[in-house]
Amino acid sequence: MSKLAYLYFYSTILKKLKELVDLRQQAALSSHDFVYSSPDVYVPEETQVNANLSGQDEYVSEKTQISANLSSQDEYVPEETRVNTSLPSQDEYVAEEIQVNAKLSSQDEYVPEETQVNGSFPCQDQKVAEETHVNVDLPIQDQYVPEEAQANASLSTPSHHVPEETQANSSLSNKPLCSTVEDNSSFEQHQAKAELLRIITDLAKKADALEKNQIKSDQEIISLKEVVKDSGRKVQQLEYRIDELQFKFDSSLSLQGSMCDNLDMPAIFLIGGYNGVTWLSSLDSFSPKKDILVSLTSMGSARSYASVAAMEGCIFVFGGGDGSSWYNTAECYNTRSNEWMICPCLNHEKGSLAGVSLNGKIYAMGGGDGTQTFSEVEMFDPFLGKWICSPSMLQPRFALAAAESSGVIYASGGFDGSKYLQSAERYDPREGFWVKLPSMKARRGCHAVAVLGEVLYAIGGYDGDSMVSSVEIFDPRLNAWRMGDPMSNPRGYASAVTFDDSLFVLGGLRSNEQILDTVEVYNVNSGWSVPGFNSIGKRSFASAIVM
């Protein structure tokens, strides 16, 4: 039962109770004024007398009322009021001050103000007090009754004493009728009230039971919704797992006639970018030993400013754009089948982000969408089949560079929306939060970071004024940066990978927006060199990874 139904129910009960109270008040008022078959009777303020069946047009004074009866005999009259009401009168004593003439058929008689008595016929041997004499006539018509005293005549009333300031009820019944009516009405009201209270109690119990059942039903519905939601997640996980197993099965097949059969592995894979004319969707395999570039199956769309990571023999490319818009899409390339597969999308469109793989998961860090710069980190969990939020970096970073070393992710430089940065930070999944590192010697963004040995190299980039050729080296054991040997050419938006114990820096952009087609190689023993590879061509804003 809804709350609205409860309110309507209780308001109806309150309305019924109010009607019972009103009926009780009306019954009390009517019982107070009730007179049986006595029309047109005026009741004064101090005293009321219920008249008998035959009384008409009677006026009752404020102080004293006396009921006089026909055929009354030897009636005692108090000191202040005595009436001689017998016709014919015999041996009457008449007081000095007042005389009473009793006549039959007298009409329109005047009665003094002190006392009036409506007489009865016949009366004998009545004594009239000295202070009061009353003319009594039968039949009585249109008599004037003064204010101080009235006596209502009634049929068949025996002799009785009437005190001074008391009411005498002359009726056929010994018990007052108004009291009986009031008692019956009160009894019926109590019965109705008790019955109503019983009904209210029963309804309240039923309402409580219905409310408890409703709460229980709501809880069961919520529980079922959670079960359905959890089942949906499990179905999605199973679907992704099926796709993953199918993917691995296809990868294990011998693919005759595939381009991958002719590849020298390991190789450097170059993904997308810009060649000065076209935004590229290409995927190429570069073999430094033979200086051979092999074109593979292209991506579904042109993609630059993207990030790349490798996991379980596949290349994942996510984010980036085509020079006019940013993507939240992601694609996965199978090196054995030479095919691309659509992957779950990022939560936001972004480009110039950084990406690494760690412990079977892929992390996408920072980046921007042209209007804002992100500090957020998204993590792709293959078991869940979607990108989920991971702890954010300490500050926003656009065009940053990142790498993984010894189970820890390192992020450095970038643009925070107002200036280029020289700060750096690290994230250890075992700790679950980012930690600030010592800052680099110079500001840089649009640079590259690669791991060689047990140290990280921050290579080239843009310092806010121009492209730079400088290199800085971070040693996690010392928790410090030091300057390294610079490259031969300043460059930003280049791709850097570690291959055969050497650093390879491919393509990029110079300060005059010249797109480079050269490759520089760094070896710890021999330093930087330019081997003169000619196969990669001009390329910037591209991504690279070794498989």
Short mmCIF file of N, CA and C in Angstrom, two decimals, residues 21-140:
data_model
loop_
_atom_site.label_atom_id
_atom_site.label_comp_id
_atom_site.label_asym_id
_atom_site.label_seq_id
_atom_site.Cartn_x
_atom_site.Cartn_y
_atom_site.Cartn_z
N VAL A 21 -18.36 12.96 17.08
CA VAL A 21 -18.28 14.01 18.11
C VAL A 21 -19.36 15.05 17.91
N ASP A 22 -19.61 15.46 16.64
CA ASP A 22 -20.66 16.44 16.36
C ASP A 22 -22.03 15.90 16.75
N LEU A 23 -22.32 14.63 16.42
CA LEU A 23 -23.60 14.02 16.80
C LEU A 23 -23.77 13.98 18.31
N ARG A 24 -22.71 13.71 19.03
CA ARG A 24 -22.79 13.67 20.49
C ARG A 24 -23.10 15.05 21.06
N GLN A 25 -22.46 16.07 20.53
CA GLN A 25 -22.74 17.43 20.99
C GLN A 25 -24.18 17.82 20.70
N GLN A 26 -24.69 17.49 19.51
CA GLN A 26 -26.07 17.81 19.17
C GLN A 26 -27.04 17.07 20.09
N ALA A 27 -26.76 15.81 20.41
CA ALA A 27 -27.62 15.05 21.31
C ALA A 27 -27.65 15.67 22.69
N ALA A 28 -26.49 16.13 23.17
CA ALA A 28 -26.43 16.77 24.49
C ALA A 28 -27.25 18.05 24.52
N LEU A 29 -27.15 18.86 23.46
CA LEU A 29 -27.91 20.11 23.40
C LEU A 29 -29.41 19.84 23.32
N SER A 30 -29.81 18.87 22.49
CA SER A 30 -31.23 18.59 22.33
C SER A 30 -31.83 18.02 23.61
N SER A 31 -31.07 17.21 24.37
CA SER A 31 -31.57 16.66 25.62
C SER A 31 -31.73 17.74 26.68
N HIS A 32 -30.94 18.77 26.60
CA HIS A 32 -31.01 19.87 27.56
C HIS A 32 -32.30 20.68 27.39
N ASP A 33 -32.81 20.78 26.17
CA ASP A 33 -33.98 21.60 25.87
C ASP A 33 -35.23 20.79 25.59
N PHE A 34 -35.19 19.47 25.80
CA PHE A 34 -36.29 18.61 25.36
C PHE A 34 -37.50 18.74 26.28
N VAL A 35 -38.69 18.92 25.69
CA VAL A 35 -39.96 18.95 26.43
C VAL A 35 -40.94 18.08 25.67
N TYR A 36 -41.56 17.16 26.34
CA TYR A 36 -42.47 16.21 25.69
C TYR A 36 -43.82 16.86 25.46
N SER A 37 -44.19 17.05 24.15
CA SER A 37 -45.51 17.54 23.73
C SER A 37 -45.87 18.85 24.38
N SER A 38 -44.91 19.74 24.59
CA SER A 38 -45.19 21.04 25.20
C SER A 38 -44.81 22.13 24.25
N PRO A 39 -45.68 22.60 23.39
CA PRO A 39 -45.33 23.62 22.39
C PRO A 39 -45.29 25.00 23.00
N ASP A 40 -44.47 25.82 22.42
CA ASP A 40 -44.44 27.27 22.71
C ASP A 40 -44.20 27.56 24.19
N VAL A 41 -43.30 26.83 24.82
CA VAL A 41 -43.02 27.06 26.23
C VAL A 41 -41.75 27.88 26.35
N TYR A 42 -41.77 28.93 27.07
CA TYR A 42 -40.59 29.75 27.31
C TYR A 42 -39.90 29.25 28.57
N VAL A 43 -38.60 29.01 28.50
CA VAL A 43 -37.83 28.51 29.64
C VAL A 43 -36.89 29.60 30.10
N PRO A 44 -36.99 30.05 31.31
CA PRO A 44 -36.13 31.15 31.79
C PRO A 44 -34.71 30.69 32.01
N GLU A 45 -33.86 31.66 32.44
CA GLU A 45 -32.44 31.40 32.58
C GLU A 45 -32.11 30.57 33.81
N GLU A 46 -32.76 30.80 34.94
CA GLU A 46 -32.38 30.16 36.19
C GLU A 46 -33.06 28.82 36.42
N THR A 47 -34.30 28.69 35.95
CA THR A 47 -35.09 27.52 36.33
C THR A 47 -35.91 27.06 35.16
N GLN A 48 -35.98 25.77 34.98
CA GLN A 48 -36.81 25.21 33.92
C GLN A 48 -37.75 24.17 34.51
N VAL A 49 -38.98 24.14 33.97
CA VAL A 49 -39.96 23.14 34.41
C VAL A 49 -40.52 22.46 33.19
N ASN A 50 -40.50 21.17 33.16
CA ASN A 50 -41.11 20.43 32.06
C ASN A 50 -42.60 20.32 32.29
N ALA A 51 -43.36 20.92 31.41
CA ALA A 51 -44.82 21.00 31.58
C ALA A 51 -45.49 19.69 31.22
N ASN A 52 -46.74 19.57 31.54
CA ASN A 52 -47.51 18.37 31.28
C ASN A 52 -48.16 18.44 29.92
N LEU A 53 -49.02 17.45 29.65
CA LEU A 53 -49.59 17.31 28.32
C LEU A 53 -50.50 18.45 27.94
N SER A 54 -51.18 19.04 28.90
CA SER A 54 -52.22 20.01 28.55
C SER A 54 -51.77 21.45 28.64
N GLY A 55 -50.50 21.75 29.02
CA GLY A 55 -50.07 23.13 29.18
C GLY A 55 -49.91 23.82 27.85
N GLN A 56 -50.40 25.05 27.73
CA GLN A 56 -50.30 25.83 26.49
C GLN A 56 -49.96 27.27 26.85
N ASP A 57 -49.07 27.83 26.04
CA ASP A 57 -48.76 29.27 26.10
C ASP A 57 -48.39 29.70 27.52
N GLU A 58 -47.56 28.88 28.17
CA GLU A 58 -47.25 29.20 29.56
C GLU A 58 -45.97 30.00 29.64
N TYR A 59 -45.93 30.90 30.58
CA TYR A 59 -44.72 31.68 30.86
C TYR A 59 -44.17 31.24 32.20
N VAL A 60 -42.89 30.92 32.28
CA VAL A 60 -42.28 30.44 33.51
C VAL A 60 -41.36 31.50 34.04
N SER A 61 -41.54 31.89 35.26
CA SER A 61 -40.73 32.97 35.84
C SER A 61 -39.34 32.48 36.17
N GLU A 62 -38.48 33.40 36.62
CA GLU A 62 -37.08 33.11 36.83
C GLU A 62 -36.80 32.42 38.16
N LYS A 63 -37.61 32.60 39.17
CA LYS A 63 -37.28 32.12 40.51
C LYS A 63 -38.00 30.84 40.92
N THR A 64 -39.29 30.78 40.65
CA THR A 64 -40.07 29.69 41.24
C THR A 64 -41.10 29.18 40.26
N GLN A 65 -41.23 27.87 40.17
CA GLN A 65 -42.30 27.26 39.40
C GLN A 65 -43.00 26.22 40.26
N ILE A 66 -44.30 26.20 40.16
CA ILE A 66 -45.08 25.24 40.96
C ILE A 66 -46.06 24.55 40.05
N SER A 67 -46.08 23.29 40.10
CA SER A 67 -47.06 22.53 39.32
C SER A 67 -48.32 22.32 40.15
N ALA A 68 -49.41 22.90 39.70
CA ALA A 68 -50.70 22.75 40.40
C ALA A 68 -51.55 21.72 39.70
N ASN A 69 -52.29 20.96 40.38
CA ASN A 69 -53.08 19.87 39.82
C ASN A 69 -54.58 20.11 40.06
N LEU A 70 -55.35 19.56 39.12
CA LEU A 70 -56.79 19.52 39.36
C LEU A 70 -57.08 18.53 40.50
N SER A 71 -58.10 18.77 41.17
CA SER A 71 -58.56 17.93 42.29
C SER A 71 -57.53 17.80 43.38
N SER A 72 -56.63 18.79 43.58
CA SER A 72 -55.70 18.74 44.69
C SER A 72 -56.40 19.13 45.97
N GLN A 73 -56.04 18.51 47.06
CA GLN A 73 -56.70 18.75 48.34
C GLN A 73 -55.67 19.03 49.41
N ASP A 74 -56.08 20.00 50.28
CA ASP A 74 -55.25 20.31 51.45
C ASP A 74 -53.80 20.51 51.09
N GLU A 75 -53.58 21.25 50.07
CA GLU A 75 -52.20 21.42 49.55
C GLU A 75 -51.47 22.46 50.39
N TYR A 76 -50.25 22.13 50.73
CA TYR A 76 -49.47 23.09 51.50
C TYR A 76 -48.77 24.06 50.57
N VAL A 77 -48.92 25.34 50.93
CA VAL A 77 -48.31 26.40 50.13
C VAL A 77 -47.31 27.12 51.01
N PRO A 78 -46.09 27.33 50.54
CA PRO A 78 -45.09 28.00 51.38
C PRO A 78 -45.51 29.41 51.72
N GLU A 79 -44.68 29.98 52.63
CA GLU A 79 -45.03 31.26 53.21
C GLU A 79 -45.23 32.34 52.19
N GLU A 80 -44.37 32.42 51.26
CA GLU A 80 -44.43 33.52 50.32
C GLU A 80 -45.56 33.40 49.34
N THR A 81 -46.04 32.19 49.10
CA THR A 81 -47.04 32.02 48.06
C THR A 81 -48.10 31.03 48.52
N ARG A 82 -49.27 31.46 48.63
CA ARG A 82 -50.38 30.56 48.93
C ARG A 82 -51.53 30.92 48.04
N VAL A 83 -52.28 29.96 47.65
CA VAL A 83 -53.35 30.17 46.68
C VAL A 83 -54.62 29.49 47.17
N ASN A 84 -55.63 30.20 47.09
CA ASN A 84 -56.93 29.60 47.38
C ASN A 84 -57.59 29.30 46.07
N THR A 85 -57.70 28.04 45.72
CA THR A 85 -58.13 27.66 44.39
C THR A 85 -59.44 26.89 44.37
N SER A 86 -60.26 26.95 45.40
CA SER A 86 -61.47 26.12 45.42
C SER A 86 -62.69 26.91 45.00
N LEU A 87 -63.49 26.27 44.21
CA LEU A 87 -64.79 26.80 43.78
C LEU A 87 -65.82 25.69 43.89
N PRO A 88 -66.93 25.82 44.54
CA PRO A 88 -67.21 26.99 45.40
C PRO A 88 -66.42 26.94 46.68
N SER A 89 -66.02 28.07 47.25
CA SER A 89 -65.21 28.14 48.46
C SER A 89 -66.10 28.07 49.69
N GLN A 90 -65.57 27.42 50.74
CA GLN A 90 -66.30 27.29 52.00
C GLN A 90 -65.39 27.66 53.15
N ASP A 91 -65.93 28.50 54.03
CA ASP A 91 -65.21 28.89 55.25
C ASP A 91 -63.79 29.33 54.97
N GLU A 92 -63.65 30.11 53.97
CA GLU A 92 -62.29 30.53 53.60
C GLU A 92 -61.82 31.64 54.52
N TYR A 93 -60.51 31.56 54.81
CA TYR A 93 -59.89 32.66 55.53
C TYR A 93 -59.18 33.55 54.54
N VAL A 94 -59.53 34.85 54.63
CA VAL A 94 -58.95 35.81 53.70
C VAL A 94 -58.04 36.74 54.46
N ALA A 95 -56.83 36.85 53.96
CA ALA A 95 -55.87 37.72 54.65
C ALA A 95 -56.28 39.16 54.54
N GLU A 96 -55.59 39.96 55.42
CA GLU A 96 -55.94 41.36 55.48
C GLU A 96 -55.55 42.09 54.21
N GLU A 97 -54.45 41.77 53.66
CA GLU A 97 -53.91 42.56 52.56
C GLU A 97 -54.46 42.16 51.22
N ILE A 98 -54.83 40.94 51.07
CA ILE A 98 -55.21 40.45 49.74
C ILE A 98 -56.47 39.61 49.84
N GLN A 99 -57.35 39.78 48.99
CA GLN A 99 -58.55 38.97 48.89
C GLN A 99 -58.58 38.32 47.53
N VAL A 100 -59.16 37.14 47.56
CA VAL A 100 -59.23 36.38 46.32
C VAL A 100 -60.68 36.05 46.02
N ASN A 101 -61.10 36.41 44.88
CA ASN A 101 -62.43 36.04 44.43
C ASN A 101 -62.33 34.92 43.44
N ALA A 102 -62.88 33.82 43.80
CA ALA A 102 -62.84 32.67 42.90
C ALA A 102 -64.16 32.55 42.18
N LYS A 103 -64.12 32.61 40.91
CA LYS A 103 -65.32 32.53 40.10
C LYS A 103 -65.11 31.56 38.98
N LEU A 104 -66.21 30.95 38.57
CA LEU A 104 -66.18 30.13 37.38
C LEU A 104 -66.29 31.03 36.18
N SER A 105 -65.68 30.58 35.11
CA SER A 105 -65.79 31.23 33.80
C SER A 105 -65.29 32.66 33.83
N SER A 106 -64.31 32.97 34.73
CA SER A 106 -63.73 34.32 34.70
C SER A 106 -62.75 34.43 33.56
N GLN A 107 -62.70 35.57 32.96
CA GLN A 107 -61.85 35.80 31.80
C GLN A 107 -61.05 37.08 31.99
N ASP A 108 -59.86 37.05 31.45
CA ASP A 108 -59.01 38.25 31.38
C ASP A 108 -58.77 38.86 32.75
N GLU A 109 -58.52 38.00 33.69
CA GLU A 109 -58.28 38.52 35.03
C GLU A 109 -56.86 39.00 35.18
N TYR A 110 -56.69 39.96 36.04
CA TYR A 110 -55.36 40.50 36.33
C TYR A 110 -54.79 39.77 37.53
N VAL A 111 -53.57 39.32 37.41
CA VAL A 111 -52.88 38.63 38.50
C VAL A 111 -51.72 39.49 38.95
N PRO A 112 -51.58 39.71 40.23
CA PRO A 112 -50.48 40.60 40.67
C PRO A 112 -49.13 40.01 40.32
N GLU A 113 -48.07 40.87 40.50
CA GLU A 113 -46.74 40.55 40.03
C GLU A 113 -46.05 39.52 40.89
N GLU A 114 -46.34 39.46 42.20
CA GLU A 114 -45.58 38.61 43.08
C GLU A 114 -45.85 37.14 42.86
N THR A 115 -47.10 36.78 42.63
CA THR A 115 -47.42 35.36 42.59
C THR A 115 -48.56 35.11 41.64
N GLN A 116 -48.44 34.07 40.83
CA GLN A 116 -49.54 33.60 40.02
C GLN A 116 -49.63 32.11 40.14
N VAL A 117 -50.86 31.62 40.24
CA VAL A 117 -51.07 30.18 40.26
C VAL A 117 -52.20 29.87 39.32
N ASN A 118 -51.95 28.99 38.37
CA ASN A 118 -53.03 28.50 37.52
C ASN A 118 -53.82 27.46 38.31
N GLY A 119 -54.99 27.81 38.69
CA GLY A 119 -55.76 27.01 39.64
C GLY A 119 -56.36 25.78 39.05
N SER A 120 -56.90 24.96 39.92
CA SER A 120 -57.54 23.72 39.53
C SER A 120 -58.93 23.65 40.17
N PHE A 121 -59.72 22.78 39.66
CA PHE A 121 -61.12 22.67 40.12
C PHE A 121 -61.43 21.24 40.48
N PRO A 122 -62.05 20.95 41.65
CA PRO A 122 -62.32 21.91 42.72
C PRO A 122 -61.23 21.87 43.76
N CYS A 123 -61.03 22.89 44.60
CA CYS A 123 -60.11 22.92 45.73
C CYS A 123 -60.91 23.31 46.97
N GLN A 124 -60.62 22.75 48.11
CA GLN A 124 -61.36 23.02 49.34
C GLN A 124 -60.42 23.39 50.46
N ASP A 125 -60.97 24.28 51.30
CA ASP A 125 -60.32 24.63 52.56
C ASP A 125 -58.88 25.05 52.39
N GLN A 126 -58.61 25.83 51.40
CA GLN A 126 -57.23 26.31 51.23
C GLN A 126 -57.04 27.60 51.98
N LYS A 127 -55.92 27.74 52.59
CA LYS A 127 -55.58 28.96 53.30
C LYS A 127 -54.67 29.80 52.45
N VAL A 128 -54.99 31.08 52.40
CA VAL A 128 -54.19 32.01 51.61
C VAL A 128 -53.39 32.88 52.54
N ALA A 129 -52.13 32.98 52.27
CA ALA A 129 -51.26 33.77 53.15
C ALA A 129 -51.60 35.23 53.08
N GLU A 130 -51.07 35.94 54.13
CA GLU A 130 -51.38 37.35 54.22
C GLU A 130 -50.79 38.15 53.08
N GLU A 131 -49.63 37.77 52.62
CA GLU A 131 -48.91 38.59 51.64
C GLU A 131 -49.38 38.37 50.23
N THR A 132 -50.15 37.33 49.98
CA THR A 132 -50.45 37.01 48.59
C THR A 132 -51.88 36.54 48.44
N HIS A 133 -52.61 37.11 47.53
CA HIS A 133 -53.91 36.62 47.13
C HIS A 133 -53.92 36.54 45.64
N VAL A 134 -54.49 35.52 45.10
CA VAL A 134 -54.50 35.32 43.65
C VAL A 134 -55.91 35.04 43.21
N ASN A 135 -56.31 35.69 42.16
CA ASN A 135 -57.59 35.38 41.55
C ASN A 135 -57.43 34.18 40.65
N VAL A 136 -58.18 33.16 40.93
CA VAL A 136 -58.06 31.92 40.18
C VAL A 136 -59.36 31.65 39.46
N ASP A 137 -59.31 31.40 38.20
CA ASP A 137 -60.49 31.13 37.40
C ASP A 137 -60.30 29.87 36.59
N LEU A 138 -61.33 29.15 36.38
CA LEU A 138 -61.35 28.02 35.46
C LEU A 138 -62.55 28.17 34.57
N PRO A 139 -62.46 28.01 33.28
CA PRO A 139 -61.22 27.86 32.50
C PRO A 139 -60.42 29.14 32.43
N ILE A 140 -59.08 29.05 32.35
CA ILE A 140 -58.17 30.20 32.33
C ILE A 140 -57.83 30.52 30.90
#
